[in-house]
PDB file of C-alpha atoms in Angstrom:
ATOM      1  CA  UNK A 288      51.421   8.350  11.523  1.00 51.00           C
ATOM      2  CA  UNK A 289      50.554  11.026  13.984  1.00 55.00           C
ATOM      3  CA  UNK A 290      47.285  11.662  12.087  1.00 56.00           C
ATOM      4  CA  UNK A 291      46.549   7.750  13.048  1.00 60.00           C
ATOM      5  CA  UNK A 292      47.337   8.052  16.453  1.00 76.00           C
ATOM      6  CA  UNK A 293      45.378  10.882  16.874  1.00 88.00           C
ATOM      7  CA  UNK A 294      42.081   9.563  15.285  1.00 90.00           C
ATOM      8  CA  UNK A 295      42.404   6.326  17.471  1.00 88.00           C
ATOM      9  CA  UNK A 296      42.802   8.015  20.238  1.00 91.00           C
ATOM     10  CA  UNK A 297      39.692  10.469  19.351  1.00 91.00           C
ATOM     11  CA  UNK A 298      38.319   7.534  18.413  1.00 91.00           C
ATOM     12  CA  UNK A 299      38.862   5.988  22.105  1.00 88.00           C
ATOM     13  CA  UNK A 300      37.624   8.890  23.333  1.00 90.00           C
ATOM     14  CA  UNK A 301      34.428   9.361  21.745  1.00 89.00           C
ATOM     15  CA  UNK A 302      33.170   5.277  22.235  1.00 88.00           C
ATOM     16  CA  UNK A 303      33.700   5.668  25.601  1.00 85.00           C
ATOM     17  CA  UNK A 304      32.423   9.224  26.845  1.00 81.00           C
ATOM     18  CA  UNK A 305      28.781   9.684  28.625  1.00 73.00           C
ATOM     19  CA  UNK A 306      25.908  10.314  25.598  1.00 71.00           C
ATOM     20  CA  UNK A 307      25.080  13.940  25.808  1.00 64.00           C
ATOM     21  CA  UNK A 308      21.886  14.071  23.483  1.00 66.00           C
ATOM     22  CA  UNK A 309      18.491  14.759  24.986  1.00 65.00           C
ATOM     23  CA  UNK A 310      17.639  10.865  24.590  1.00 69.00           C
ATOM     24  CA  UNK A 311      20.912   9.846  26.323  1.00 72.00           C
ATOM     25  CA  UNK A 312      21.701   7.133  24.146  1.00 83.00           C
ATOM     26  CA  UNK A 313      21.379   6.583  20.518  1.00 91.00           C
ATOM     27  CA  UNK A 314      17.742   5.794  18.494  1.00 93.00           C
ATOM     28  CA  UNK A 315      16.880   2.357  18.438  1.00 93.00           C
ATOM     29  CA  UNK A 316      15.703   2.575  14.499  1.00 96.00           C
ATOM     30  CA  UNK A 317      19.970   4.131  13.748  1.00 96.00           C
ATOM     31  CA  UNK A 318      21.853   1.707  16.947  1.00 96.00           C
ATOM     32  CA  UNK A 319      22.962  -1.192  14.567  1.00 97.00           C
ATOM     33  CA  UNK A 320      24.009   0.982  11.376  1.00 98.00           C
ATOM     34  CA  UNK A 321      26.025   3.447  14.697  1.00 97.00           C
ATOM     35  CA  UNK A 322      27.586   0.158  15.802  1.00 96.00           C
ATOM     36  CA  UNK A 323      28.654  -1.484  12.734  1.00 98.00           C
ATOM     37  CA  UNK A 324      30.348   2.224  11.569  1.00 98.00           C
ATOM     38  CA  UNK A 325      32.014   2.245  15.229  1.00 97.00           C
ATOM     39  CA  UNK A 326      33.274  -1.447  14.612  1.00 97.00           C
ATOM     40  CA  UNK A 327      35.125  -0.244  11.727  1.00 97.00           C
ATOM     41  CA  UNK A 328      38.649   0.642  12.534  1.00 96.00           C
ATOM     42  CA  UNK A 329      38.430   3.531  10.342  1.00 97.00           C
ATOM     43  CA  UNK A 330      35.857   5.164  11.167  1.00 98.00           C
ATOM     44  CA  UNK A 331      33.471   6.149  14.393  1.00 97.00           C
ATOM     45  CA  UNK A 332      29.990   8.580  15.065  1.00 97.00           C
ATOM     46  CA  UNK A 333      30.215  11.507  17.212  1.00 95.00           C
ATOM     47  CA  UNK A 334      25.861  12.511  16.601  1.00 94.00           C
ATOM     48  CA  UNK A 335      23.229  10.757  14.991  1.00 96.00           C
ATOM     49  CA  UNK A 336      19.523  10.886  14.273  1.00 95.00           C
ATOM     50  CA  UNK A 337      17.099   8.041  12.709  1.00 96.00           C
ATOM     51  CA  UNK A 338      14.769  11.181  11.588  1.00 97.00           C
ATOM     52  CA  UNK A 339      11.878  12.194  13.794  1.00 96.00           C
ATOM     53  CA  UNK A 340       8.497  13.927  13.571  1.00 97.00           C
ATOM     54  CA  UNK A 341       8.224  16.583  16.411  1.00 95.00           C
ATOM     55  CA  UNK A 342       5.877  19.768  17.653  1.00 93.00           C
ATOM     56  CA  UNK A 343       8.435  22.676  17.784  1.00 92.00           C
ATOM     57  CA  UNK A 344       7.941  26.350  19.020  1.00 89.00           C
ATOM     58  CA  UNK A 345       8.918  29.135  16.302  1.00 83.00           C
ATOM     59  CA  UNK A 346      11.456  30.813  17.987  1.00 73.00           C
ATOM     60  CA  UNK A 347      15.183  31.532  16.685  1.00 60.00           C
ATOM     61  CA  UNK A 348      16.895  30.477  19.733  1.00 60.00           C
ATOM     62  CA  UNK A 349      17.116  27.143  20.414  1.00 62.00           C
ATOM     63  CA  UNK A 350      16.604  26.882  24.320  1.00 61.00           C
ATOM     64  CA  UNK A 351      15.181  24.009  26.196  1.00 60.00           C
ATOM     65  CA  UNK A 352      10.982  23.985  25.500  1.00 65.00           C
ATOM     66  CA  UNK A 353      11.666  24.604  22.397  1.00 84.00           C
ATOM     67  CA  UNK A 354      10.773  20.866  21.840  1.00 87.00           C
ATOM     68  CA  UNK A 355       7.057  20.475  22.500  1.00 89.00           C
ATOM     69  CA  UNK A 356       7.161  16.762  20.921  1.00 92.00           C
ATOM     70  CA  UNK A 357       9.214  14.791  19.446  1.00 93.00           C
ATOM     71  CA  UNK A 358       8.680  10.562  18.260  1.00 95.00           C
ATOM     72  CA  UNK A 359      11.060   8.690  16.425  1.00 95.00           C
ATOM     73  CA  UNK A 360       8.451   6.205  15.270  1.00 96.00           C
ATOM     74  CA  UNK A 361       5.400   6.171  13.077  1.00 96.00           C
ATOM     75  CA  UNK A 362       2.567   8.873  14.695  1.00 94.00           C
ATOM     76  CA  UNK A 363      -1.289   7.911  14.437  1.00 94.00           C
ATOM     77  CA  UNK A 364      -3.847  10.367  14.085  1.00 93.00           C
ATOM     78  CA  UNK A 365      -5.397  10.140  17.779  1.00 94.00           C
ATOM     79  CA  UNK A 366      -2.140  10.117  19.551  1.00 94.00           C
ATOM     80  CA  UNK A 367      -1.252  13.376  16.920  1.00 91.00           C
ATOM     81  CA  UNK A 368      -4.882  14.824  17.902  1.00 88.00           C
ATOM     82  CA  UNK A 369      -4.367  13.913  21.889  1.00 91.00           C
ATOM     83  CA  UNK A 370      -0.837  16.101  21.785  1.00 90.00           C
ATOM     84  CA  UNK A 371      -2.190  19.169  19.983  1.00 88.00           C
ATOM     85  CA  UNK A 372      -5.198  18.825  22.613  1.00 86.00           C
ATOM     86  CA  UNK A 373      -3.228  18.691  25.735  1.00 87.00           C
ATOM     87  CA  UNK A 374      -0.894  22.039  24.293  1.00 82.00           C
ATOM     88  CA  UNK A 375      -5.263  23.980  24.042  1.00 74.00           C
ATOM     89  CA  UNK A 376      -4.543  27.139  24.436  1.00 70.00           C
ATOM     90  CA  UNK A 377      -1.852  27.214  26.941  1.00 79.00           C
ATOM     91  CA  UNK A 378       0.561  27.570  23.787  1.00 81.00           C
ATOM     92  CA  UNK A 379       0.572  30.847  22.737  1.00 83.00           C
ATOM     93  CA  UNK A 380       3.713  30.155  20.289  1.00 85.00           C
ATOM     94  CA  UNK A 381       3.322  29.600  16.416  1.00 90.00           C
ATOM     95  CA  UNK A 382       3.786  25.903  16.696  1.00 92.00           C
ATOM     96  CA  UNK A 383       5.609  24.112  13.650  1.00 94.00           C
ATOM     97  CA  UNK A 384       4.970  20.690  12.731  1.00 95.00           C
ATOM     98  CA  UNK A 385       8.427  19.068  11.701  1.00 96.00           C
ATOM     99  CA  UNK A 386       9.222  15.666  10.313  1.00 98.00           C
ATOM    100  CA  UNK A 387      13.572  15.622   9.757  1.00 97.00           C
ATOM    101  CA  UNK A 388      15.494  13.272   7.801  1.00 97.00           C
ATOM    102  CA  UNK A 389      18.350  11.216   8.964  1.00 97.00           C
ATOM    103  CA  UNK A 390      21.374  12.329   9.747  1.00 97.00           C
ATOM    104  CA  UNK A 391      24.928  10.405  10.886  1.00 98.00           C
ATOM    105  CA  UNK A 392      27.920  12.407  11.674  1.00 98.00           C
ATOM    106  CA  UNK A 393      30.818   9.973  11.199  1.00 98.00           C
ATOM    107  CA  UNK A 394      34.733  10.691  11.720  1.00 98.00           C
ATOM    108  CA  UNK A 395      36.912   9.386   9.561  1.00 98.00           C
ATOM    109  CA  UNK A 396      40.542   8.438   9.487  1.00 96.00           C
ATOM    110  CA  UNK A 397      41.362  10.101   6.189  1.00 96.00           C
ATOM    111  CA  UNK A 398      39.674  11.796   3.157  1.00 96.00           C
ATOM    112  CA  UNK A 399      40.081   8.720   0.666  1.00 97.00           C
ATOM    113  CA  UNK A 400      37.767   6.745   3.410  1.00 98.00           C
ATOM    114  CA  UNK A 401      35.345   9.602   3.987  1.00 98.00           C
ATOM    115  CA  UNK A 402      34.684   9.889   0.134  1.00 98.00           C
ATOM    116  CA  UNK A 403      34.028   6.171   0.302  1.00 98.00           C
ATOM    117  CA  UNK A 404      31.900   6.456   3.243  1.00 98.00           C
ATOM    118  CA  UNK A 405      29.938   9.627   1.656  1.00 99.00           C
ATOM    119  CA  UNK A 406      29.670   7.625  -2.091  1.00 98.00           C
ATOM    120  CA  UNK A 407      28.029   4.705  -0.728  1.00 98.00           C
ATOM    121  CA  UNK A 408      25.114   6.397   0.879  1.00 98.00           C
ATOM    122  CA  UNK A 409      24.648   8.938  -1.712  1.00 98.00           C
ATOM    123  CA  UNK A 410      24.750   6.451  -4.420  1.00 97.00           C
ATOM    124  CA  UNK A 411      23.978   3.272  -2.740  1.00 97.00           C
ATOM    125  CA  UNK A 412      22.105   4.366  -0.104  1.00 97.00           C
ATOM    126  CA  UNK A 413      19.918   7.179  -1.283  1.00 97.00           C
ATOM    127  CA  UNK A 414      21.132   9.579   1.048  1.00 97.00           C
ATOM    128  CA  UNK A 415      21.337  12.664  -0.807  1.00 97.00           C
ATOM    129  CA  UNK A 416      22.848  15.446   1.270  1.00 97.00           C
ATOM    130  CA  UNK A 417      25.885  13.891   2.257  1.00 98.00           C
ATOM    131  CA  UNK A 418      29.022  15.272   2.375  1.00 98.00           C
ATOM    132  CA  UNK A 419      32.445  15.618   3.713  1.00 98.00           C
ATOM    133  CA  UNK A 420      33.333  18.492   6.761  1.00 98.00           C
ATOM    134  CA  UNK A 421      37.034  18.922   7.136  1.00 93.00           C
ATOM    135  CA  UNK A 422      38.783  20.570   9.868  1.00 89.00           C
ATOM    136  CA  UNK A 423      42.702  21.318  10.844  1.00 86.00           C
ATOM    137  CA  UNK A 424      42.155  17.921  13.508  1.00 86.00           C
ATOM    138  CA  UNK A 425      39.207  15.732  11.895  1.00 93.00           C
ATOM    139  CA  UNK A 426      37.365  14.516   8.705  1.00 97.00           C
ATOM    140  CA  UNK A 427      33.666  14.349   9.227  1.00 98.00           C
ATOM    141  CA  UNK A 428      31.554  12.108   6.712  1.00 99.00           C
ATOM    142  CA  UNK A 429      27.952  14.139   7.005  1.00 98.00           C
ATOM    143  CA  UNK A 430      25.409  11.383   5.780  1.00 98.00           C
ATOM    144  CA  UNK A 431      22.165  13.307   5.558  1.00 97.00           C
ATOM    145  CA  UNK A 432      18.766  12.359   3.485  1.00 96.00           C
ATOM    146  CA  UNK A 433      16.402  14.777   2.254  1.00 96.00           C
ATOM    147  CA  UNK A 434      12.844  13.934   3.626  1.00 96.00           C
ATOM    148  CA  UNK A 435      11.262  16.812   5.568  1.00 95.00           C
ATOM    149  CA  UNK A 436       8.203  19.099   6.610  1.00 96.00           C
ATOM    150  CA  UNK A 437       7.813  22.057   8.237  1.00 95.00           C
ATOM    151  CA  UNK A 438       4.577  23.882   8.532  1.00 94.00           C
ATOM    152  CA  UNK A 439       2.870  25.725  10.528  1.00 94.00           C
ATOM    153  CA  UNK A 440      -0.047  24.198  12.505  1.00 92.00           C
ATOM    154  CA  UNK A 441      -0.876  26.052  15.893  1.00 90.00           C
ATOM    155  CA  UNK A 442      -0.749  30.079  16.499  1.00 90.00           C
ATOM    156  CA  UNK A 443      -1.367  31.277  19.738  1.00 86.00           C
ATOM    157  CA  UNK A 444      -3.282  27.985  20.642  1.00 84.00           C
ATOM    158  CA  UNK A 445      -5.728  28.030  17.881  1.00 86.00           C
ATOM    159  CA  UNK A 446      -5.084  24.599  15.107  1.00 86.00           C
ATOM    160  CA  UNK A 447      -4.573  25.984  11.944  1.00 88.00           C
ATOM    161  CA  UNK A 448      -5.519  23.486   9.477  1.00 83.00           C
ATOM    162  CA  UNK A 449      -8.375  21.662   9.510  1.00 90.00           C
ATOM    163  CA  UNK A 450      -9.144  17.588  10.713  1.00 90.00           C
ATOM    164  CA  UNK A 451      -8.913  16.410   6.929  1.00 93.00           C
ATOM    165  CA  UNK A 452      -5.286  19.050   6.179  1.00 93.00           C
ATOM    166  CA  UNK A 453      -4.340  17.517   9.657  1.00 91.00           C
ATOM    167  CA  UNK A 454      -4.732  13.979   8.670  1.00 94.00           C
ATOM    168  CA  UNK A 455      -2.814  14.643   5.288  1.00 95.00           C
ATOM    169  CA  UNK A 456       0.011  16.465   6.929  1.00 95.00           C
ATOM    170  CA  UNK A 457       0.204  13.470   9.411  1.00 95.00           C
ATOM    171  CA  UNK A 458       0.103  10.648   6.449  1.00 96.00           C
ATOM    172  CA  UNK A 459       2.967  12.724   4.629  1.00 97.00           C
ATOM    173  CA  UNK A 460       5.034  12.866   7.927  1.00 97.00           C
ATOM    174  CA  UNK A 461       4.800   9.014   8.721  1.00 97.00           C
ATOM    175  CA  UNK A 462       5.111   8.438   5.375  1.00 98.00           C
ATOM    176  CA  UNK A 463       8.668  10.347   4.582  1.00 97.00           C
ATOM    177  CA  UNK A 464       9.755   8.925   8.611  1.00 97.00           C
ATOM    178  CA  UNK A 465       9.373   5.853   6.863  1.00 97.00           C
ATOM    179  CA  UNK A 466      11.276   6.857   3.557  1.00 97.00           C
ATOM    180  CA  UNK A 467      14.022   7.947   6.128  1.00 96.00           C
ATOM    181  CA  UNK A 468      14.439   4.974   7.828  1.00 96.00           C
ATOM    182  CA  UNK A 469      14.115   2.314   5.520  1.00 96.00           C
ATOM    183  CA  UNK A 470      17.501   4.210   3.897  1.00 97.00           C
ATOM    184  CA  UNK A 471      19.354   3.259   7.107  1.00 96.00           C
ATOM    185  CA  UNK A 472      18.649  -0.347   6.398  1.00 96.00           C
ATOM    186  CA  UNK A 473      19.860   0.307   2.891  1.00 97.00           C
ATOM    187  CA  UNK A 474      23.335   2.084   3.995  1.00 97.00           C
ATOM    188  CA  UNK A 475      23.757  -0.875   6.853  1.00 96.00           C
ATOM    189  CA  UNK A 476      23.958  -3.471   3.758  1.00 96.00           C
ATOM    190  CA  UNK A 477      26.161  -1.636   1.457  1.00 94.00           C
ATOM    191  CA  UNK A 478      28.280  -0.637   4.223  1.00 92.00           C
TER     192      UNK A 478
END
């Protein structure tokens, strides 16, 4: 019973503290899966992502800057060329482009609902590299899918591929964003 009392009040805790994440409040392509999970007495997010295509420097240490871009949404190939214009050859980083998958960190009240949580969006969902996290005070469901890039496009503030490479690299991005997201619609139902 303590276990319970504990999660709610984590729980309580959690819904109700100031967002923390660069955005400062959740993606609006993840909100309504985040909501329905926090509606659910057994379970509630502490992070999320809805996946995201972004312009990153190459460096180890993650540090603010390191960010040079980041979109949730679908990219086109003028806004992409506009971006990588503006950086010229003030950027004297190797630049990486990045697309990430989705991922959901969810707390859950006890294993049995975790692996329940976890089955349904590996094998109901399609999200592949979920798991379960377990720690002396909390159970975390990790609901992660597997669509990603990351090449490198810009060194010292020369492009390295060219228009046509660009314009493939871009479709593939957009392409597995989509893939990404349209597997948050899928968990939402089966959830």
């Amino acid at each position: 019973m303590k276990l319970l009392s504990n999660f709610l009040k984590r729980k309580s805790q959690q819904l109700t503290k100031t967002d923390k994440s660069s955005a400062g409040k959740v993606d609006p392509q993840i909100k309504k899966l985040v909501d329905k999970l926090n509606k659910k007495p057994e379970y509630y997010t502490t992070s999320s992502c809805s996946g995201r295509i972004a312009l990153i420097k190459a460096e180890q240490v993650k540090k603010p800057g390191l960010f040079l871009y980041i979109t949730h949404k679908k990219l086109t190939f003028k806004e992409f060329k506009k971006i990588l214009e503006s950086m010229g050859k003030k950027e004297k980083s190797l630049v990486y482009l990045k697309q990430e998958p989705v991922i959901l960190h969810v707390a859950c009240e006890n294993l049995k609902k975790a692996q329940e949580l976890v089955d349904r969006a590996k094998l109901e969902a399609g999200w592949k590299k979920s798991t379960i996290l377990a720690t002396k005070n909390r159970i975390i469901a990790e609901l992660l899918s597997t669509e990603h890039l990351d090449l490198p496009i810009m060194d010292k503030g020369k492009l390295l591929p060219d228009t046509n490479y660009f314009k493939l690299l871009l479709r593939e991005a957009n392409k597995k964003l989509k893939k990404t997201q349209d597997k948050i619609k899928r968990l939402e139902k089966v959830i």
